[in-house]
Amino acid sequence: MSSAAQTLSHDPSWPRAGDWPPPGGDAHVDVAILGVPAWRTSLSPTGAHATPAAVRDALRRFSPALAPDRPLPDGGASARVRPAATTGQTAEGNGGTGRGTTSDRSGPVDLADLAFADLGDVDEPDGEEGEARTRAAVRSALDRARLLVALGGDNSVTVATALGAWGDDLGSAGLVTLDAHHDLRDGVSNGSPVRRLVEAGLDPARVVQVGIADFANSAAYARRAVELGITVVHVDELRRRGPEDVMRAALEIAGSAGGPVHLDVDVDVCDRSVAPGCPASVPGGIAAWELRALVRAAARDDRVRSADVVEVDATADAPDGRTVRLAALCVLELAAGLALREVERPVAT
């Protein structure tokens, strides 16, 4: 039976993620979801325009709860990215909506305590006019949301999403990409967003590319990254250092000017076994857990105000929908990171 054909069970004590409402009036929210189904400039044939709807459907397969971890005596690495099963004081509010994202450090963290809004899809986001619509939609969303998550679509959506999120702060902004590719190609395509952002005014010294892989880039574009001064974290370095350490260092570089940081989550950074629905994924990419840990670690940082999840072709996925499900989990990891900002924020005494 295909993933799409399965009927989901109902249990009132096991609520499902997703099915988030459209925004209501001028109310502020924690997380805004925006579909950006660009696909026309993709270098590979793709049905990525079908992916935002598929990710929304896949979200319903998951619970919105983070399971607590046993506290480590030394407050080791996992303490930075997981809710701890220890008791503590409760802080009022969540710094955004006042809906009460809890800072009670006992038990699970429920993402249902966050306020979500689904803004629908940008109409025809490809081309100059489409990118202008995307920038405007992102700017509008961040007027009322703490975090904007754009559902691609191919990687070309990173340009308009990041520029819309940065606005007048482009001069101090930073970019972290989770990607096997440099995306520094000439022209306008899903292979050129980083080059286009640098040409738009982004300082390449505040660009960090995590997960760059052998045999996935040309020597010419690898040299371009070096010449521009981009920080490149090869997939082998990521494995030696671990996701949390790499992301912490990446954010220090990308956020060094004090401006907003955009996170580009190109799912083709993953091994082809877990991301067969990404046209450019290759054997030897990172594991699904590594991608999820990187995304959560990034979203825990207050400087990250926007992210995109891109390069998944829902029409070319495996029958079990594993790539789309991974993209949906990245959406939940972004929300988890936001929730953990409050859970782990020091409580005033």
CSV table of C-alpha atoms in Angstrom, one decimal, residues 11-347:
chain,number,residue,atom,x,y,z
A,11,ASP,CA,-6.7,8.7,19.2
A,12,PRO,CA,-7.7,11.8,21.1
A,13,SER,CA,-4.7,11.3,23.4
A,14,TRP,CA,-2.3,11.1,20.4
A,15,PRO,CA,-2.9,14.4,18.5
A,16,ARG,CA,-1.2,14.9,15.1
A,17,ALA,CA,1.0,17.7,13.8
A,18,GLY,CA,-0.1,19.8,10.9
A,19,ASP,CA,-3.5,21.0,9.7
A,20,TRP,CA,-2.5,24.4,11.0
A,21,PRO,CA,-5.0,27.2,10.5
A,22,PRO,CA,-4.5,30.3,8.3
A,23,PRO,CA,-3.6,33.5,10.2
A,24,GLY,CA,-6.4,35.3,12.0
A,25,GLY,CA,-6.5,39.0,11.9
A,26,ASP,CA,-3.3,40.7,13.2
A,27,ALA,CA,-2.6,38.0,15.7
A,28,HIS,CA,1.1,37.1,16.2
A,29,VAL,CA,2.2,33.5,15.9
A,30,ASP,CA,5.3,31.6,16.7
A,31,VAL,CA,5.8,29.7,13.4
A,32,ALA,CA,4.5,30.7,9.9
A,33,ILE,CA,4.4,28.1,7.1
A,34,LEU,CA,4.6,29.4,3.5
A,35,GLY,CA,4.6,27.2,0.4
A,36,VAL,CA,6.9,28.3,-2.3
A,37,PRO,CA,6.5,25.7,-5.1
A,38,ALA,CA,9.2,26.9,-7.5
A,39,TRP,CA,10.4,24.4,-10.1
A,40,ARG,CA,10.8,26.0,-13.5
A,41,THR,CA,14.5,26.8,-13.4
A,42,SER,CA,15.6,23.4,-11.9
A,43,LEU,CA,18.6,21.9,-13.6
A,44,SER,CA,17.1,18.4,-13.2
A,45,PRO,CA,13.5,17.4,-14.2
A,46,THR,CA,11.4,17.9,-11.1
A,47,GLY,CA,7.9,17.9,-9.7
A,48,ALA,CA,9.0,19.9,-6.7
A,49,HIS,CA,5.9,22.2,-7.1
A,50,ALA,CA,3.9,19.3,-5.7
A,51,THR,CA,6.0,19.1,-2.6
A,52,PRO,CA,4.5,21.7,-0.3
A,53,ALA,CA,1.1,20.0,-0.3
A,54,ALA,CA,2.8,16.6,0.2
A,55,VAL,CA,4.7,17.9,3.2
A,56,ARG,CA,1.6,19.3,4.8
A,57,ASP,CA,-0.1,15.9,4.4
A,58,ALA,CA,3.0,14.0,5.8
A,59,LEU,CA,3.0,16.2,8.9
A,60,ARG,CA,-0.1,14.5,10.1
A,61,ARG,CA,1.9,11.2,10.5
A,62,PHE,CA,3.8,12.7,13.4
A,63,SER,CA,3.0,13.8,16.9
A,64,PRO,CA,3.9,17.4,18.0
A,65,ALA,CA,5.7,16.1,21.2
A,66,LEU,CA,9.4,16.0,22.0
A,67,ALA,CA,10.3,13.1,24.4
A,68,PRO,CA,12.4,14.1,27.3
A,69,ASP,CA,15.9,12.7,27.6
A,70,ARG,CA,17.6,11.5,30.8
A,71,PRO,CA,19.7,14.4,32.2
A,72,LEU,CA,23.5,13.9,31.8
A,73,PRO,CA,25.6,14.4,34.9
A,74,ASP,CA,28.0,16.6,32.9
A,75,GLY,CA,25.4,18.4,30.8
A,76,GLY,CA,26.9,16.8,27.7
A,77,ALA,CA,26.2,17.3,24.1
A,78,SER,CA,22.6,16.0,23.9
A,79,ALA,CA,21.5,18.5,26.7
A,80,ARG,CA,21.9,21.2,24.1
A,81,VAL,CA,19.3,19.9,21.8
A,82,ARG,CA,16.8,17.9,23.9
A,83,PRO,CA,14.4,18.7,26.7
A,84,ALA,CA,15.7,17.2,29.9
A,85,ALA,CA,13.6,15.1,32.2
A,86,THR,CA,14.3,17.3,35.3
A,87,THR,CA,12.0,19.5,37.3
A,88,GLY,CA,12.4,23.2,37.4
A,89,GLN,CA,10.6,26.5,37.7
A,90,THR,CA,8.0,27.7,35.2
A,91,ALA,CA,8.4,30.9,33.3
A,92,GLU,CA,5.4,32.9,32.2
A,93,GLY,CA,4.8,33.2,28.4
A,94,ASN,CA,7.1,32.5,25.5
A,95,GLY,CA,8.3,35.9,24.5
A,96,GLY,CA,6.1,35.9,21.4
A,97,THR,CA,2.5,35.0,21.6
A,98,GLY,CA,1.9,34.7,25.3
A,99,ARG,CA,0.3,31.3,24.6
A,100,GLY,CA,2.4,29.7,27.3
A,101,THR,CA,5.1,27.6,25.7
A,102,THR,CA,6.2,26.1,29.0
A,103,SER,CA,9.6,26.4,30.6
A,104,ASP,CA,8.7,23.6,33.0
A,105,ARG,CA,11.7,21.3,32.5
A,106,SER,CA,9.9,18.1,33.5
A,107,GLY,CA,8.4,15.9,30.9
A,108,PRO,CA,7.9,16.3,27.2
A,109,VAL,CA,7.8,19.6,25.2
A,110,ASP,CA,4.5,19.9,23.3
A,111,LEU,CA,4.8,21.8,20.1
A,112,ALA,CA,1.0,22.2,20.2
A,113,ASP,CA,1.7,25.0,22.8
A,114,LEU,CA,3.2,27.0,19.9
A,115,ALA,CA,1.0,29.1,17.7
A,116,PHE,CA,1.3,28.1,14.0
A,117,ALA,CA,-0.2,29.7,10.9
A,118,ASP,CA,-0.3,28.2,7.4
A,119,LEU,CA,-0.1,31.0,4.9
A,120,GLY,CA,-0.8,28.8,1.9
A,121,ASP,CA,1.3,28.9,-1.2
A,122,VAL,CA,2.9,31.8,-3.2
A,123,ASP,CA,1.2,31.8,-6.6
A,124,GLU,CA,3.7,31.1,-9.4
A,125,PRO,CA,6.9,31.8,-7.5
A,126,ASP,CA,9.3,31.4,-10.4
A,127,GLY,CA,10.7,34.4,-12.4
A,128,GLU,CA,11.2,38.0,-11.3
A,129,GLU,CA,7.5,38.6,-10.6
A,130,GLY,CA,7.2,35.4,-8.7
A,131,GLU,CA,10.3,36.1,-6.6
A,132,ALA,CA,8.9,39.6,-5.8
A,133,ARG,CA,5.7,38.0,-4.6
A,134,THR,CA,7.7,35.6,-2.4
A,135,ARG,CA,9.8,38.4,-0.9
A,136,ALA,CA,6.6,40.3,-0.1
A,137,ALA,CA,4.9,37.3,1.4
A,138,VAL,CA,8.0,36.5,3.6
A,139,ARG,CA,8.3,40.1,4.8
A,140,SER,CA,4.6,40.1,5.7
A,141,ALA,CA,4.8,36.8,7.5
A,142,LEU,CA,7.7,37.9,9.7
A,143,ASP,CA,5.8,41.0,10.8
A,144,ARG,CA,3.7,38.6,12.8
A,145,ALA,CA,5.8,35.4,13.2
A,146,ARG,CA,8.9,34.6,15.2
A,147,LEU,CA,10.0,32.0,12.6
A,148,LEU,CA,9.2,31.7,8.9
A,149,VAL,CA,9.4,28.2,7.3
A,150,ALA,CA,9.3,28.1,3.5
A,151,LEU,CA,8.3,24.8,1.9
A,152,GLY,CA,9.9,24.4,-1.5
A,153,GLY,CA,10.0,23.9,-4.3
A,154,ASP,CA,13.5,23.7,-5.6
A,155,ASN,CA,16.5,25.5,-4.2
A,156,SER,CA,15.9,28.6,-6.2
A,157,VAL,CA,13.4,29.7,-3.5
A,158,THR,CA,16.3,30.4,-1.1
A,159,VAL,CA,17.0,33.7,-2.9
A,160,ALA,CA,13.6,35.3,-2.5
A,161,THR,CA,12.9,33.7,0.9
A,162,ALA,CA,16.2,34.9,2.4
A,163,LEU,CA,16.0,38.4,0.9
A,164,GLY,CA,12.5,38.8,2.1
A,165,ALA,CA,13.5,37.7,5.6
A,166,TRP,CA,16.5,40.0,5.8
A,167,GLY,CA,14.9,43.1,4.4
A,168,ASP,CA,16.9,46.1,5.3
A,169,ASP,CA,19.3,44.0,7.4
A,170,LEU,CA,21.0,42.4,4.3
A,171,GLY,CA,24.3,44.2,5.2
A,172,SER,CA,24.5,42.3,8.5
A,173,ALA,CA,22.8,39.1,7.5
A,174,GLY,CA,24.2,35.6,7.4
A,175,LEU,CA,23.4,32.3,5.7
A,176,VAL,CA,23.9,28.7,6.7
A,177,THR,CA,23.3,26.0,4.0
A,178,LEU,CA,22.8,22.3,4.6
A,179,ASP,CA,23.7,21.1,1.2
A,180,ALA,CA,26.0,18.8,-0.7
A,181,HIS,CA,26.4,21.5,-3.3
A,182,HIS,CA,28.0,25.0,-3.4
A,183,ASP,CA,25.1,26.5,-5.4
A,184,LEU,CA,27.4,29.0,-6.9
A,185,ARG,CA,26.6,28.3,-10.6
A,186,ASP,CA,26.3,31.0,-13.2
A,187,GLY,CA,22.8,31.9,-14.4
A,188,VAL,CA,19.5,31.6,-12.6
A,189,SER,CA,18.6,28.1,-11.5
A,190,ASN,CA,18.3,25.9,-8.4
A,191,GLY,CA,22.1,25.7,-8.6
A,192,SER,CA,22.8,29.4,-8.2
A,193,PRO,CA,21.1,30.7,-5.1
A,194,VAL,CA,24.2,31.4,-3.0
A,195,ARG,CA,25.9,33.2,-5.9
A,196,ARG,CA,22.8,35.3,-6.5
A,197,LEU,CA,22.6,36.2,-2.8
A,198,VAL,CA,26.3,37.3,-2.7
A,199,GLU,CA,25.7,39.4,-5.8
A,200,ALA,CA,22.7,40.9,-4.1
A,201,GLY,CA,24.9,42.1,-1.2
A,202,LEU,CA,25.3,39.2,1.2
A,203,ASP,CA,28.8,39.2,2.6
A,204,PRO,CA,30.3,35.8,1.7
A,205,ALA,CA,32.4,35.8,4.8
A,206,ARG,CA,29.1,35.2,6.6
A,207,VAL,CA,28.1,32.2,4.5
A,208,VAL,CA,28.7,28.7,5.9
A,209,GLN,CA,28.1,25.6,3.8
A,210,VAL,CA,27.6,22.4,5.8
A,211,GLY,CA,27.7,19.0,4.1
A,212,ILE,CA,29.6,19.7,0.9
A,213,ALA,CA,30.4,16.4,-0.8
A,214,ASP,CA,33.0,15.0,-3.1
A,215,PHE,CA,32.0,14.4,-6.7
A,216,ALA,CA,28.9,16.7,-6.3
A,217,ASN,CA,30.6,20.0,-7.3
A,218,SER,CA,33.0,21.0,-10.0
A,219,ALA,CA,36.5,22.2,-9.3
A,220,ALA,CA,35.7,25.6,-10.7
A,221,TYR,CA,32.8,26.2,-8.3
A,222,ALA,CA,34.8,24.8,-5.4
A,223,ARG,CA,37.5,27.3,-6.2
A,224,ARG,CA,34.9,30.1,-6.4
A,225,ALA,CA,33.8,29.2,-2.8
A,226,VAL,CA,37.4,29.6,-1.6
A,227,GLU,CA,37.9,32.8,-3.5
A,228,LEU,CA,34.8,34.3,-2.1
A,229,GLY,CA,35.8,33.4,1.5
A,230,ILE,CA,32.9,31.1,2.1
A,231,THR,CA,33.3,28.7,5.1
A,232,VAL,CA,33.0,25.2,3.8
A,233,VAL,CA,32.3,22.2,6.1
A,234,HIS,CA,32.9,19.0,4.2
A,235,VAL,CA,30.7,16.1,5.1
A,236,ASP,CA,33.7,14.3,6.5
A,237,GLU,CA,34.4,17.2,8.9
A,238,LEU,CA,30.7,17.1,10.0
A,239,ARG,CA,31.0,13.5,10.9
A,240,ARG,CA,34.2,14.0,12.9
A,241,ARG,CA,32.8,17.0,14.9
A,242,GLY,CA,29.1,16.1,15.2
A,243,PRO,CA,26.0,18.2,14.2
A,244,GLU,CA,25.7,20.3,17.3
A,245,ASP,CA,29.3,21.4,17.4
A,246,VAL,CA,29.3,22.2,13.7
A,247,MET,CA,26.1,24.2,13.8
A,248,ARG,CA,27.2,26.2,16.9
A,249,ALA,CA,30.4,27.3,15.0
A,250,ALA,CA,28.5,27.9,11.8
A,251,LEU,CA,26.1,30.3,13.6
A,252,GLU,CA,28.9,32.2,15.2
A,253,ILE,CA,30.3,32.9,11.7
A,254,ALA,CA,26.9,33.6,10.0
A,255,GLY,CA,25.7,35.7,12.8
A,256,SER,CA,28.9,37.5,13.5
A,257,ALA,CA,27.6,40.9,12.4
A,258,GLY,CA,24.5,40.6,14.7
A,259,GLY,CA,22.0,40.3,11.8
A,260,PRO,CA,19.4,37.7,11.0
A,261,VAL,CA,20.5,34.3,9.8
A,262,HIS,CA,18.7,32.3,7.2
A,263,LEU,CA,18.9,28.5,7.2
A,264,ASP,CA,18.7,26.7,3.8
A,265,VAL,CA,17.8,23.0,4.3
A,266,ASP,CA,18.5,21.3,1.0
A,267,VAL,CA,17.4,17.7,1.7
A,268,ASP,CA,19.8,16.4,-1.0
A,269,VAL,CA,22.6,16.7,1.6
A,270,CYS,CA,21.3,13.4,2.8
A,271,ASP,CA,22.3,9.9,1.6
A,272,ARG,CA,20.2,8.7,-1.3
A,273,SER,CA,18.9,5.8,0.7
A,274,VAL,CA,16.9,8.2,2.9
A,275,ALA,CA,16.3,10.9,0.2
A,276,PRO,CA,15.5,9.2,-3.1
A,277,GLY,CA,13.0,11.9,-3.9
A,278,CYS,CA,15.9,14.5,-4.2
A,279,PRO,CA,17.1,14.5,-7.8
A,280,ALA,CA,20.7,15.3,-6.8
A,281,SER,CA,21.1,13.2,-3.6
A,282,VAL,CA,24.0,10.8,-3.8
A,283,PRO,CA,25.2,7.7,-1.9
A,284,GLY,CA,27.4,8.7,1.0
A,285,GLY,CA,25.4,11.8,2.1
A,286,ILE,CA,24.5,12.5,5.7
A,287,ALA,CA,22.1,10.4,7.7
A,288,ALA,CA,18.5,11.5,8.4
A,289,TRP,CA,19.3,11.9,12.1
A,290,GLU,CA,22.2,14.2,11.3
A,291,LEU,CA,20.1,16.5,9.2
A,292,ARG,CA,17.4,16.6,11.9
A,293,ALA,CA,20.0,17.4,14.6
A,294,LEU,CA,21.5,20.2,12.5
A,295,VAL,CA,18.1,21.7,11.9
A,296,ARG,CA,17.1,21.6,15.5
A,297,ALA,CA,20.4,23.0,16.7
A,298,ALA,CA,20.1,25.9,14.2
A,299,ALA,CA,16.5,26.8,15.2
A,300,ARG,CA,17.5,27.0,18.9
A,301,ASP,CA,19.4,30.2,18.1
A,302,ASP,CA,17.5,33.5,18.3
A,303,ARG,CA,19.4,34.8,15.2
A,304,VAL,CA,17.7,32.2,13.0
A,305,ARG,CA,14.4,33.9,11.9
A,306,SER,CA,13.8,32.0,8.6
A,307,ALA,CA,14.4,28.7,6.9
A,308,ASP,CA,13.6,26.9,3.7
A,309,VAL,CA,13.2,23.1,3.2
A,310,VAL,CA,13.9,22.4,-0.5
A,311,GLU,CA,14.9,20.1,-3.3
A,312,VAL,CA,12.3,17.4,-2.6
A,313,ASP,CA,10.4,16.1,-5.6
A,314,ALA,CA,7.3,14.5,-4.1
A,315,THR,CA,6.4,13.0,-7.4
A,316,ALA,CA,9.6,11.0,-7.6
A,317,ASP,CA,9.7,9.7,-4.0
A,318,ALA,CA,9.9,6.1,-2.8
A,319,PRO,CA,6.5,4.4,-2.4
A,320,ASP,CA,6.8,4.9,1.4
A,321,GLY,CA,7.2,8.6,1.0
A,322,ARG,CA,10.4,8.6,3.0
A,323,THR,CA,11.9,11.8,1.5
A,324,VAL,CA,8.7,13.8,2.0
A,325,ARG,CA,8.4,12.5,5.5
A,326,LEU,CA,12.0,13.6,6.2
A,327,ALA,CA,11.1,17.1,4.9
A,328,ALA,CA,8.1,17.2,7.2
A,329,LEU,CA,10.3,16.2,10.2
A,330,CYS,CA,12.6,19.1,9.3
A,331,VAL,CA,9.6,21.4,9.7
A,332,LEU,CA,8.9,19.9,13.1
A,333,GLU,CA,12.6,20.1,14.1
A,334,LEU,CA,12.5,23.9,13.2
A,335,ALA,CA,9.5,24.3,15.5
A,336,ALA,CA,11.3,22.1,18.2
A,337,GLY,CA,14.3,24.4,18.1
A,338,LEU,CA,12.1,27.4,18.6
A,339,ALA,CA,10.3,25.8,21.5
A,340,LEU,CA,13.6,24.8,23.1
A,341,ARG,CA,14.7,28.4,23.1
A,342,GLU,CA,12.2,29.0,25.8
A,343,VAL,CA,12.5,25.7,27.6
A,344,GLU,CA,16.2,26.2,28.1
A,345,ARG,CA,16.2,30.0,28.7
A,346,PRO,CA,17.4,30.9,32.2
A,347,VAL,CA,14.5,31.5,34.6
